[in-house]
Amino acid sequence: MNVEQFRELCLSFPGAEENAPWSEPEYQNLITYSVAGKWFCLLDLDNKFCNIKGDPDQILQLQDQYQAIQPAWHMNKKHWMKILLETADPATPPHHSTRSTPAVAASSSRISASRSDDLAVADVPDHLIRSLVTNSYNLIVASLPRRLRP
């Protein structure tokens, strides 16, 4: 899925809003998607990845299954995952992510220490990305007071 298709998907949800909340030059490439002021997605336009909320057990399973699903960049890695949308331009330096807990880092079934973002490819099927983004949106909506739900 390319970035433009991803943006269209995020904006297709009821009440979804797109924002660029940071004025600092190094963060101007970041866009958030929210409902009632709560984020369900962060999109990095330059590095072509997103962070979305998910079920903690499912996140670990998906990280085992797909090289392009990794611990979320600058987010709670238990509840958020990073998905590479397109293989990054080799000239663009990637954001490196590391596992934060000893149990996860020690697990041999997880991503090996030798695998880094610069070797990762966008291997997640579009239908799965759509499903995961929908789930992220639904998790946020379910956490909202009823009066704020779209």
Tab-separated table of C-alpha atoms in Angstrom, residues 58-136:
chain	number	residue	atom	x	y	z
A	58	GLN	CA	-1.663	-9.966	17.947
A	59	ILE	CA	1.174	-7.439	17.589
A	60	LEU	CA	3.763	-10.024	18.648
A	61	GLN	CA	2.313	-12.638	16.282
A	62	LEU	CA	2.346	-10.177	13.389
A	63	GLN	CA	5.934	-9.174	14.137
A	64	ASP	CA	6.890	-12.841	13.888
A	65	GLN	CA	5.035	-13.243	10.603
A	66	TYR	CA	5.918	-10.024	8.729
A	67	GLN	CA	9.277	-8.326	8.443
A	68	ALA	CA	7.562	-4.957	7.881
A	69	ILE	CA	5.665	-5.069	11.201
A	70	GLN	CA	7.947	-3.876	13.961
A	71	PRO	CA	7.798	-2.273	17.416
A	72	ALA	CA	6.280	1.190	17.095
A	73	TRP	CA	8.548	4.178	16.727
A	74	HIS	CA	8.280	6.542	19.749
A	75	MET	CA	5.123	4.826	21.059
A	76	ASN	CA	4.198	2.208	23.669
A	77	LYS	CA	5.534	-0.923	21.987
A	78	LYS	CA	3.075	-3.170	23.798
A	79	HIS	CA	0.007	-1.489	22.288
A	80	TRP	CA	1.345	0.064	19.089
A	81	MET	CA	3.043	-1.381	16.018
A	82	LYS	CA	4.978	0.130	13.154
A	83	ILE	CA	4.158	-0.983	9.607
A	84	LEU	CA	6.390	-0.205	6.656
A	85	LEU	CA	4.073	0.854	3.837
A	86	GLU	CA	6.657	0.975	1.075
A	87	THR	CA	10.257	-0.114	0.978
A	88	ALA	CA	12.204	2.945	2.041
A	89	ASP	CA	14.470	4.810	-0.317
A	90	PRO	CA	18.019	3.555	0.396
A	91	ALA	CA	19.214	7.181	0.487
A	92	THR	CA	16.839	7.943	3.389
A	93	PRO	CA	18.181	6.936	6.806
A	94	PRO	CA	15.660	4.709	8.607
A	95	HIS	CA	14.438	4.985	12.177
A	96	HIS	CA	15.958	2.063	14.059
A	97	SER	CA	13.741	0.283	16.514
A	98	THR	CA	14.732	-2.141	19.217
A	99	ARG	CA	12.763	-4.452	21.437
A	100	SER	CA	12.382	-2.963	24.878
A	101	THR	CA	11.835	-5.964	27.148
A	102	PRO	CA	14.392	-8.676	27.960
A	103	ALA	CA	11.850	-11.468	27.394
A	104	VAL	CA	11.029	-10.221	23.932
A	105	ALA	CA	14.650	-9.479	23.056
A	106	ALA	CA	15.734	-12.942	24.164
A	107	SER	CA	13.073	-14.778	22.214
A	108	SER	CA	14.614	-16.667	19.335
A	109	SER	CA	11.311	-16.724	17.488
A	110	ARG	CA	11.283	-12.944	17.278
A	111	ILE	CA	13.142	-10.733	14.868
A	112	SER	CA	16.836	-11.478	15.128
A	113	ALA	CA	19.265	-8.839	16.301
A	114	SER	CA	20.836	-8.792	12.855
A	115	ARG	CA	17.615	-7.609	11.208
A	116	SER	CA	17.253	-3.863	11.087
A	117	ASP	CA	14.811	-1.438	9.505
A	118	ASP	CA	17.152	-0.759	6.606
A	119	LEU	CA	16.848	-4.403	5.533
A	120	ALA	CA	13.089	-4.594	5.985
A	121	VAL	CA	10.705	-4.647	3.069
A	122	ALA	CA	7.038	-3.752	2.881
A	123	ASP	CA	5.671	-7.296	2.925
A	124	VAL	CA	2.266	-6.725	4.550
A	125	PRO	CA	-0.672	-7.325	2.175
A	126	ASP	CA	-2.985	-4.359	1.599
A	127	HIS	CA	-6.013	-6.240	2.927
A	128	LEU	CA	-4.200	-6.857	6.228
A	129	ILE	CA	-3.152	-3.205	6.508
A	130	ARG	CA	-6.789	-2.172	5.962
A	131	SER	CA	-7.913	-4.615	8.644
A	132	LEU	CA	-5.265	-3.458	11.141
A	133	VAL	CA	-6.037	0.234	10.606
A	134	THR	CA	-9.757	-0.476	10.990
A	135	ASN	CA	-9.014	-2.310	14.239
A	136	SER	CA	-6.881	0.611	15.476
